[in-house]
mmCIF file of N, CA and C in Angstrom:
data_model
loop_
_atom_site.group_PDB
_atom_site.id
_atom_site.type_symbol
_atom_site.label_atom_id
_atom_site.label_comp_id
_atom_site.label_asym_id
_atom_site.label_seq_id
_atom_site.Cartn_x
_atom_site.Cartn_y
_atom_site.Cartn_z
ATOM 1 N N UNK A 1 82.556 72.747 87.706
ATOM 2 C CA UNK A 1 82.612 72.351 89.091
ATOM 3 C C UNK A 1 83.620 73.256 89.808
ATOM 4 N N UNK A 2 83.099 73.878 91.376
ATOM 5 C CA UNK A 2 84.403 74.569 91.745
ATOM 6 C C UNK A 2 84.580 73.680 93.033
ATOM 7 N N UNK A 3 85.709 73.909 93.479
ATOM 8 C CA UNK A 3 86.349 73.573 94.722
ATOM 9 C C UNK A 3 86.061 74.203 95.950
ATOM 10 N N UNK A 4 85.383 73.939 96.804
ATOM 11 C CA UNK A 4 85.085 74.528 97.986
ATOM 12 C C UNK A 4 85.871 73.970 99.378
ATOM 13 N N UNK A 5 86.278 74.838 100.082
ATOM 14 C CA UNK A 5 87.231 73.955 100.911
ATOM 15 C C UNK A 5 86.312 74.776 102.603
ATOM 16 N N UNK A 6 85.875 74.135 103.435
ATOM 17 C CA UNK A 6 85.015 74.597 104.573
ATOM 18 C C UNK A 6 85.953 74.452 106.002
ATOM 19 N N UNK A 7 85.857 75.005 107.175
ATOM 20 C CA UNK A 7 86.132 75.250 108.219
ATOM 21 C C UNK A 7 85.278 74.187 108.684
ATOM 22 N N UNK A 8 85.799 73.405 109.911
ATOM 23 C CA UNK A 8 85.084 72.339 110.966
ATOM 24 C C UNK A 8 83.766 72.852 110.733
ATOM 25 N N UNK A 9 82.903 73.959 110.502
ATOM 26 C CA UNK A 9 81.652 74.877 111.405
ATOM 27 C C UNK A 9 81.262 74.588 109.568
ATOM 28 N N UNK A 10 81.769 74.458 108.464
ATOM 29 C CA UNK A 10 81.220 74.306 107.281
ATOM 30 C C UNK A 10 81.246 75.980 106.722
ATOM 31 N N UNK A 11 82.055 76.697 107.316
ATOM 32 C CA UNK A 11 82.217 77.989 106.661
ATOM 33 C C UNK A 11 83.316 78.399 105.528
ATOM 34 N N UNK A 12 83.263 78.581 104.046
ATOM 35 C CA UNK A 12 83.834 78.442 102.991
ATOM 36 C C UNK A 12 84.973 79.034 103.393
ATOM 37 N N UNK A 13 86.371 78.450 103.445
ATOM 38 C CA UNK A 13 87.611 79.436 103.362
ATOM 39 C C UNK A 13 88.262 79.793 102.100
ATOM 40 N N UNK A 14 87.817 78.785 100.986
ATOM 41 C CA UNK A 14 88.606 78.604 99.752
ATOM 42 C C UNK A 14 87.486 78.237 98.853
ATOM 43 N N UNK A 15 87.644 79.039 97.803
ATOM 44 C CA UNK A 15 86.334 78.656 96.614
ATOM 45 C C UNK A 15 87.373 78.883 95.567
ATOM 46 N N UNK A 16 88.702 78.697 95.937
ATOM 47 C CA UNK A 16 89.914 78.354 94.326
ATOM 48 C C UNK A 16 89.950 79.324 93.849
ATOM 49 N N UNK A 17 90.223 79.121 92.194
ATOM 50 C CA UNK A 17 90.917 80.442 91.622
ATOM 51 C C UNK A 17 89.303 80.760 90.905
ATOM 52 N N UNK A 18 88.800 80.448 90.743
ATOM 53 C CA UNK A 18 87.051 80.391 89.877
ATOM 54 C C UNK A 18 86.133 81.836 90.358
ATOM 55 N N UNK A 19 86.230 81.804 91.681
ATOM 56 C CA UNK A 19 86.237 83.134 92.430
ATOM 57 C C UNK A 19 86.972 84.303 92.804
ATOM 58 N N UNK A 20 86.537 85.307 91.837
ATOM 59 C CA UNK A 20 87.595 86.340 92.618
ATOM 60 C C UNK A 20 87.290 86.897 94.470
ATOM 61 N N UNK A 21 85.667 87.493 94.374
ATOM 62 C CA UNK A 21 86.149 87.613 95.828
ATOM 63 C C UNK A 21 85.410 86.713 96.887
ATOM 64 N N UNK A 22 86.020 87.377 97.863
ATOM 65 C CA UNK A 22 86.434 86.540 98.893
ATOM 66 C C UNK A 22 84.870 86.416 99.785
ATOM 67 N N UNK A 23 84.284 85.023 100.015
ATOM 68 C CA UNK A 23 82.934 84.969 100.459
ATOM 69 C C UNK A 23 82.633 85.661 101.614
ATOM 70 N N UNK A 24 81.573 85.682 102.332
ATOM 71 C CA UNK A 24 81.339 86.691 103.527
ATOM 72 C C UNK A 24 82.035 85.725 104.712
ATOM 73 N N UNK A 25 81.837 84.481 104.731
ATOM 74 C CA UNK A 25 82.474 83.294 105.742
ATOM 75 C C UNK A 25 84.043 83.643 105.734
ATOM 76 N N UNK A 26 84.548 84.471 104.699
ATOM 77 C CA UNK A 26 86.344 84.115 104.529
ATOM 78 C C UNK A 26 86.479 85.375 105.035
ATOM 79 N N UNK A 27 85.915 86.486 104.124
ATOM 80 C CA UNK A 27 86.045 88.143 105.186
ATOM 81 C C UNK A 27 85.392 87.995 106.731
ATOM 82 N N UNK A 28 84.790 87.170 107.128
ATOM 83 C CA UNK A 28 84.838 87.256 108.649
ATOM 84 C C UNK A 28 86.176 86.680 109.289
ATOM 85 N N UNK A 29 86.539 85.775 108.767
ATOM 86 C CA UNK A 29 87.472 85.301 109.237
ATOM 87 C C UNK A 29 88.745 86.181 109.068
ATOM 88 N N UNK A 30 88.557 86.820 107.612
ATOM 89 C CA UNK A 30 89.708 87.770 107.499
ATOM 90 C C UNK A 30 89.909 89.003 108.526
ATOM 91 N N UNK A 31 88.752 89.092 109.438
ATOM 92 C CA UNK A 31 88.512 89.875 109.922
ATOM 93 C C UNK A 31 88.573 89.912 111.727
ATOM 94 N N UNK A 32 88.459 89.039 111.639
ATOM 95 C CA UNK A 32 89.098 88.162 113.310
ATOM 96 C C UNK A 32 90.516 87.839 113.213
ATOM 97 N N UNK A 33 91.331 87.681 111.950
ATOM 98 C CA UNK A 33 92.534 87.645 111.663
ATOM 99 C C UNK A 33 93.369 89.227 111.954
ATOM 100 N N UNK A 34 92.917 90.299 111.002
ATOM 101 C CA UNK A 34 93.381 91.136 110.604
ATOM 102 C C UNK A 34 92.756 92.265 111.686
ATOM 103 N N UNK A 35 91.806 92.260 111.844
ATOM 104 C CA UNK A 35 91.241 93.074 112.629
ATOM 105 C C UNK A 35 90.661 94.242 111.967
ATOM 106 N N UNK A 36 91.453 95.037 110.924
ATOM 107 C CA UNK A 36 91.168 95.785 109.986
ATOM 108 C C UNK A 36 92.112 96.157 108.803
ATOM 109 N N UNK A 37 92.720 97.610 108.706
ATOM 110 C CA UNK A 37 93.523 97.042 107.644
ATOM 111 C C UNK A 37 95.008 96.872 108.170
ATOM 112 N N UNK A 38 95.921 95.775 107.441
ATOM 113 C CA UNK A 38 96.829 95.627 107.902
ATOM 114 C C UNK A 38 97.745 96.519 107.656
ATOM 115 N N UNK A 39 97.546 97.497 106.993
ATOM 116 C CA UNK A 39 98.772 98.780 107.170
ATOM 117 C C UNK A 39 98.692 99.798 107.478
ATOM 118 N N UNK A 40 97.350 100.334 107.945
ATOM 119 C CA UNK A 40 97.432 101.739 108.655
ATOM 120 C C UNK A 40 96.191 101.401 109.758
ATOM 121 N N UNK A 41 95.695 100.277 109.896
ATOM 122 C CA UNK A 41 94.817 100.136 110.598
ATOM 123 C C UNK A 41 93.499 100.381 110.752
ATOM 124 N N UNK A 42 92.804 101.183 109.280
ATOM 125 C CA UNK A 42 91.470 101.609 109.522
ATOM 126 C C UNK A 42 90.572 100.334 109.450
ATOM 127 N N UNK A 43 89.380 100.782 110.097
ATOM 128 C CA UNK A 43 88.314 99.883 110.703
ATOM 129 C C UNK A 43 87.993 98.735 109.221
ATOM 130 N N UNK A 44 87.439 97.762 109.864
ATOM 131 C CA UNK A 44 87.874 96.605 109.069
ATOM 132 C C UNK A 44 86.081 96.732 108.002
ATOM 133 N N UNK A 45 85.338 97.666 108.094
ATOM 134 C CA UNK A 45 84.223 97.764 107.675
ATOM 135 C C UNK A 45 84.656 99.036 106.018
ATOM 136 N N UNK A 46 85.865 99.614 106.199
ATOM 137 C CA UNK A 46 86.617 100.167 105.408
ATOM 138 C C UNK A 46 87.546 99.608 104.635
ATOM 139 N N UNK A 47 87.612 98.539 104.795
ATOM 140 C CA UNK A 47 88.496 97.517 104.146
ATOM 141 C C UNK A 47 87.706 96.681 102.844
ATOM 142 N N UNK A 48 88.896 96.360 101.716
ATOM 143 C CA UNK A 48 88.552 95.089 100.905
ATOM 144 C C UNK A 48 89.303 94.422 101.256
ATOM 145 N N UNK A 49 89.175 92.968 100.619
ATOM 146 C CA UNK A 49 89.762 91.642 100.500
ATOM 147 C C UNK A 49 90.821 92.409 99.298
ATOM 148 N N UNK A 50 92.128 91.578 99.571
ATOM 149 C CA UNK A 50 93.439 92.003 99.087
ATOM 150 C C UNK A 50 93.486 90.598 98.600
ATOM 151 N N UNK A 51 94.197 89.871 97.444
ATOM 152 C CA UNK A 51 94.568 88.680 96.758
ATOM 153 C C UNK A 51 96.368 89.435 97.168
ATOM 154 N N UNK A 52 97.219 88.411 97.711
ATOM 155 C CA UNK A 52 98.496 88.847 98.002
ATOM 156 C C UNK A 52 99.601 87.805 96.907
ATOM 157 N N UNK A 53 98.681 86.865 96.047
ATOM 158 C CA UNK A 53 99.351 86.498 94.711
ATOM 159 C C UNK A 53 98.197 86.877 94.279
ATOM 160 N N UNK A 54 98.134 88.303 93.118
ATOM 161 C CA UNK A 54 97.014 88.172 92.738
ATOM 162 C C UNK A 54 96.003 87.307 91.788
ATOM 163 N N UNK A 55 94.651 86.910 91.963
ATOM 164 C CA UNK A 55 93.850 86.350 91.485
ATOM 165 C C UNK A 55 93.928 86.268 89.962
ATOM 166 N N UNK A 56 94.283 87.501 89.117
ATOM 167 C CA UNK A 56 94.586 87.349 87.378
ATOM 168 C C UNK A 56 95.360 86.888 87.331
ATOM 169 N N UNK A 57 96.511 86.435 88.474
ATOM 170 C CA UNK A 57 97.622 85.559 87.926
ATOM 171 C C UNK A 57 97.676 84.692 88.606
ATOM 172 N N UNK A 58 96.305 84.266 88.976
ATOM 173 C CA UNK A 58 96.403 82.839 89.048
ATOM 174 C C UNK A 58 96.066 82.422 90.787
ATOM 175 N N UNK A 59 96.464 83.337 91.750
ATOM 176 C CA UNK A 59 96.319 83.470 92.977
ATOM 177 C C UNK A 59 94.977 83.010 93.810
ATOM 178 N N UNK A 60 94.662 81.950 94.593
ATOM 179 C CA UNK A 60 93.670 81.936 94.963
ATOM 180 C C UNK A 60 92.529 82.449 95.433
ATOM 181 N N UNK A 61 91.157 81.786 96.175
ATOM 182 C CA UNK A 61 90.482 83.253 97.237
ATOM 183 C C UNK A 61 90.877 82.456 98.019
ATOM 184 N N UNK A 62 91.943 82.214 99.386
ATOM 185 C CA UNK A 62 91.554 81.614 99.946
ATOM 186 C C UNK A 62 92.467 82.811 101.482
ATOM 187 N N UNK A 63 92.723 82.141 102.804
ATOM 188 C CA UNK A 63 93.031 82.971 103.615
ATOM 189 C C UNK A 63 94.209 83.151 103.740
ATOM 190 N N UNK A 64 94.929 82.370 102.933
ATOM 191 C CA UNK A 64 96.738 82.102 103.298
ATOM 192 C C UNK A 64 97.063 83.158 101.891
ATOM 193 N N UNK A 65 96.022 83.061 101.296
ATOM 194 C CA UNK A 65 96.223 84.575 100.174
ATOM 195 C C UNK A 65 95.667 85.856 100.229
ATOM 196 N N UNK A 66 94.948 85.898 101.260
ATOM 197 C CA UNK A 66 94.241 86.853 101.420
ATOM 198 C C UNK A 66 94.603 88.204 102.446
ATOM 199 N N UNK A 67 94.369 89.314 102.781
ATOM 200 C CA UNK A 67 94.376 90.371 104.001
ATOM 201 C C UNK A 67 93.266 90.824 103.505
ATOM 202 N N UNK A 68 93.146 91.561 104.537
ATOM 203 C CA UNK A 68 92.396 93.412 104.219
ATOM 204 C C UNK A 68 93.341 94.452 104.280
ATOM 205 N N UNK A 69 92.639 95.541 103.462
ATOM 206 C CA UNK A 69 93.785 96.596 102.723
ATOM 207 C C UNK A 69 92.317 97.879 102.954
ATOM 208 N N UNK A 70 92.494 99.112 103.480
ATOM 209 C CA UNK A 70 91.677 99.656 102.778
ATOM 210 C C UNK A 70 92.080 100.355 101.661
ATOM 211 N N UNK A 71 90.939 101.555 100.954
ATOM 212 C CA UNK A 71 91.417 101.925 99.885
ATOM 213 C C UNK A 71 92.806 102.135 99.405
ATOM 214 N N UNK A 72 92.584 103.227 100.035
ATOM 215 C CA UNK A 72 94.389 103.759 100.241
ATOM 216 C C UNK A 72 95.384 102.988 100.581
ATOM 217 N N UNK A 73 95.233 102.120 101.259
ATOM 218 C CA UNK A 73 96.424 101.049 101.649
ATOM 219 C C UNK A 73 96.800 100.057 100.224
ATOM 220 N N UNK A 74 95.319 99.983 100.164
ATOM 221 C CA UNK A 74 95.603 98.906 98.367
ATOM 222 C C UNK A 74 96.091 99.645 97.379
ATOM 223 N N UNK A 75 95.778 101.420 97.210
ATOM 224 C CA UNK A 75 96.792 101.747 96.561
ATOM 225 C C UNK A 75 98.312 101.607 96.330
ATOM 226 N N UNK A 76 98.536 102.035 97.582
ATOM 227 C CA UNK A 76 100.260 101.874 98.005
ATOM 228 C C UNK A 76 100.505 100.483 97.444
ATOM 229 N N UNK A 77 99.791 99.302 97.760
ATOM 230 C CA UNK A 77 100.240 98.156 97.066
ATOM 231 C C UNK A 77 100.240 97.923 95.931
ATOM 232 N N UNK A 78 99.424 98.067 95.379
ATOM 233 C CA UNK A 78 99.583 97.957 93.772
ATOM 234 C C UNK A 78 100.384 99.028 92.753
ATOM 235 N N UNK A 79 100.305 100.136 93.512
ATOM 236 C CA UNK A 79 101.030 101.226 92.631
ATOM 237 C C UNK A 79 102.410 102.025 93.520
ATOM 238 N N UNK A 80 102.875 101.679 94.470
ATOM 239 C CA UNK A 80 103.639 102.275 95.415
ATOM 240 C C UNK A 80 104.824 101.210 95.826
ATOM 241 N N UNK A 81 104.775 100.583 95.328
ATOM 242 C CA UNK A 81 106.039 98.883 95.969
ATOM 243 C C UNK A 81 105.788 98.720 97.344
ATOM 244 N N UNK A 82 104.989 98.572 97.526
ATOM 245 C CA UNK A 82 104.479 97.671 98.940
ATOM 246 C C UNK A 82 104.242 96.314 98.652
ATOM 247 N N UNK A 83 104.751 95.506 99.518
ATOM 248 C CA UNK A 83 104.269 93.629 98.851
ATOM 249 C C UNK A 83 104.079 93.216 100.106
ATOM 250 N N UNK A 84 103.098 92.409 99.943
ATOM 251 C CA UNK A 84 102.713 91.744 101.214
ATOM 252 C C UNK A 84 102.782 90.340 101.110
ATOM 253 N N UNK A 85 103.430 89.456 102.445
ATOM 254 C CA UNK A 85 103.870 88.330 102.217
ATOM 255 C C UNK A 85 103.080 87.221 103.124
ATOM 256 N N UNK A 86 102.779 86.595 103.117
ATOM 257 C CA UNK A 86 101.818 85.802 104.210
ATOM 258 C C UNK A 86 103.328 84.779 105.220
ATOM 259 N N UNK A 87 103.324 85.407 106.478
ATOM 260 C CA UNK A 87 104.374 84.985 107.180
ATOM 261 C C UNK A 87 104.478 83.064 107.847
ATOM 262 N N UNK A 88 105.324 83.402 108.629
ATOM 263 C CA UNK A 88 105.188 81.839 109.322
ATOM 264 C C UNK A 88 104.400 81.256 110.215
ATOM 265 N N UNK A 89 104.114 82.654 110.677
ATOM 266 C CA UNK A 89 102.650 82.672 112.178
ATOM 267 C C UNK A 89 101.376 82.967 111.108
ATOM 268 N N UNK A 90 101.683 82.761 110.106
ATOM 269 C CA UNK A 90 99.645 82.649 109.265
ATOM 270 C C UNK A 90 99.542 83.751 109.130
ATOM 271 N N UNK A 91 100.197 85.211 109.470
ATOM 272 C CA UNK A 91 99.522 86.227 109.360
ATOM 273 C C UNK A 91 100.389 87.549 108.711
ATOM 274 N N UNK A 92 99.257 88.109 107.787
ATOM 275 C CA UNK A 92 100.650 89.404 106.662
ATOM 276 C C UNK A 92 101.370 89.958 107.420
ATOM 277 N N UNK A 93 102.152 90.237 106.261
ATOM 278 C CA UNK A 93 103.955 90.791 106.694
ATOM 279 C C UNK A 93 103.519 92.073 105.868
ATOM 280 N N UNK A 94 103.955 93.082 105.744
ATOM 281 C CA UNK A 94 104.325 94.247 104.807
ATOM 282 C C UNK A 94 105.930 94.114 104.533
ATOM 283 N N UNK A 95 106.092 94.302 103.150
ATOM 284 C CA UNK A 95 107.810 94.472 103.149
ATOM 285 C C UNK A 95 107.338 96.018 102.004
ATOM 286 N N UNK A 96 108.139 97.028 102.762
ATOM 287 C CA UNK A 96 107.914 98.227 102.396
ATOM 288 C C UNK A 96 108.917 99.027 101.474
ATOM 289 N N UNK A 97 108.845 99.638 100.572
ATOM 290 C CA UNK A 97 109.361 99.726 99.137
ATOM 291 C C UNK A 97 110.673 100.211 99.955
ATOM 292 N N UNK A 98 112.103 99.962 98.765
ATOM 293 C CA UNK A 98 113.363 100.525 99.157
ATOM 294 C C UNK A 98 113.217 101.643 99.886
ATOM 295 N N UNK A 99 112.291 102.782 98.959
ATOM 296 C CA UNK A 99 112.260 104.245 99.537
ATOM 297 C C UNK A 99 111.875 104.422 100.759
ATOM 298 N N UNK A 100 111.246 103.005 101.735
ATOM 299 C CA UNK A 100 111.051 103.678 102.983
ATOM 300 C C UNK A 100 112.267 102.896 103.967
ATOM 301 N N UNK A 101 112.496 101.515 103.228
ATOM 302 C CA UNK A 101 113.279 101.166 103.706
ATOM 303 C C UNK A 101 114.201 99.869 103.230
ATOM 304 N N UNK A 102 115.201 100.935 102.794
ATOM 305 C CA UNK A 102 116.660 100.122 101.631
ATOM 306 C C UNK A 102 116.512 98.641 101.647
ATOM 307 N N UNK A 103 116.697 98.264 102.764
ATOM 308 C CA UNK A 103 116.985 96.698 103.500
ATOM 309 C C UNK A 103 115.715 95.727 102.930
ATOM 310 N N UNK A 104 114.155 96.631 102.803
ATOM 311 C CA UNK A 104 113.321 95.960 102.649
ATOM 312 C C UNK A 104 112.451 95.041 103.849
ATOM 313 N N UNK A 105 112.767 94.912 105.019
ATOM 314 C CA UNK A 105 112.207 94.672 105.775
ATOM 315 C C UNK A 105 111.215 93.665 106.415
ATOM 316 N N UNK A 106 110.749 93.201 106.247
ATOM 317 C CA UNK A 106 109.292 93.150 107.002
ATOM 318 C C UNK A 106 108.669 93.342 107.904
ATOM 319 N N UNK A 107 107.718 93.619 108.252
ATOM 320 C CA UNK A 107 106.685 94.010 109.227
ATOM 321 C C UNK A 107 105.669 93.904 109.305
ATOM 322 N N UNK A 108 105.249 93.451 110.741
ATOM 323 C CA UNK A 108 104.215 92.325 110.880
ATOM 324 C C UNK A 108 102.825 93.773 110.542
ATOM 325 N N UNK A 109 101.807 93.068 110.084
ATOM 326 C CA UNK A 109 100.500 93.624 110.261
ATOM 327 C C UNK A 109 100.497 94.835 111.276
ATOM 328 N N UNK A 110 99.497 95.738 111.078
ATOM 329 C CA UNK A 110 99.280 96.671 111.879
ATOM 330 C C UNK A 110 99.229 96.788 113.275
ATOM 331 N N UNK A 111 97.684 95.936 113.464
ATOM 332 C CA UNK A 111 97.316 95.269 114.667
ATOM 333 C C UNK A 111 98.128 94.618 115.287
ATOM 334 N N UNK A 112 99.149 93.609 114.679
ATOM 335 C CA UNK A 112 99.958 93.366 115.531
ATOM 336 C C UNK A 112 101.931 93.588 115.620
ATOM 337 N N UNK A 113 101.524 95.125 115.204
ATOM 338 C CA UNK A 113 102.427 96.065 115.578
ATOM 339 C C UNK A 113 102.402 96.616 116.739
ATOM 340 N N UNK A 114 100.409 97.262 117.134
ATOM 341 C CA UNK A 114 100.567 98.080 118.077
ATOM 342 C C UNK A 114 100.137 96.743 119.153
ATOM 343 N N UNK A 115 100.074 95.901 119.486
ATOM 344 C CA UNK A 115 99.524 94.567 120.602
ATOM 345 C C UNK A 115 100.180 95.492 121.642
ATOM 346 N N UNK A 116 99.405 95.168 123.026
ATOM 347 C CA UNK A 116 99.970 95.683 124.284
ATOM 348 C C UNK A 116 99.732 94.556 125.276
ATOM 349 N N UNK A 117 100.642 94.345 126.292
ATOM 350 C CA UNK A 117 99.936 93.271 127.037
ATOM 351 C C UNK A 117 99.309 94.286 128.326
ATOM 352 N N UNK A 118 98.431 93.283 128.509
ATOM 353 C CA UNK A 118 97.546 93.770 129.578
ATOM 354 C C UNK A 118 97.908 93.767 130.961
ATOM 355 N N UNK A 119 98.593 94.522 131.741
ATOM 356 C CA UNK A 119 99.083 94.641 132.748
ATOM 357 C C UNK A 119 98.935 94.367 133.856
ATOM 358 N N UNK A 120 97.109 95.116 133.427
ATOM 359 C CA UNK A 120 96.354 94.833 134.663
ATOM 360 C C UNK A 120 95.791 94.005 134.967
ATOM 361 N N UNK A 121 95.695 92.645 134.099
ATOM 362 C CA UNK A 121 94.954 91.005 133.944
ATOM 363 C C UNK A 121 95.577 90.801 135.436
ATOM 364 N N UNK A 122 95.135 89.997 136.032
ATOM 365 C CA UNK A 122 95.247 88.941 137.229
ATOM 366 C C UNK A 122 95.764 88.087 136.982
#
């Protein structure tokens, strides 16, 4: 038996640890979240689903564990000391290895690194 956990609309956010990836209902959502990838920003159609406790150890599929990473970005994480933390506003943090920055840091997602407000709104 697995655990399915659904959105008001009945769209899967959580199918537990039983599943590694992440259903097409959870990458949309990951994807209205993230926009694309959360550390250099490429288009979110270039992206995988990222487990941010990973899934062999135990980590869920669900969205409070989840980003998008593309290739290269998931490199840096797994092999480069990049860790990504799921923040207080629901949405990844990057904390970026000593070598880029001693203190360790965090920093919000890509997308909402570069946010601009709209000036010209009414």
């Amino acid at each position: 038996m697995t655990k399915i956990i659904l959105d008001p609309n009945g769209v899967p956010l959580s199918v537990g640890e039983e599943k590694r990836f992440f259903t097409p209902g959870q990458r949309k959502a990951l994807l209205v979240r993230d926009r694309g990838c959360i550390k250099c920003g490429a288009h979110a159609g270039r992206c995988q689903g990222h487990h941010l406790h990973h899934w062999a150890d135990g980590g869920p599929t669900d969205l409070d564990n989840g980003c998008l990473l593309c290739t290269s970005c998931h490199d840096d994480v797994h092999h480069h000391g990049w860790d990504i933390i799921m923040g207080f506003d629901r949405h990844p943090w990057l904390i970026p290895p000593a070598s880029v920055d001693p203190k360790r840091r965090p920093v919000p997602s890509y997308h909402r690194r570069t946010m601009r407000l709209d000036d010209t709104a009414a």
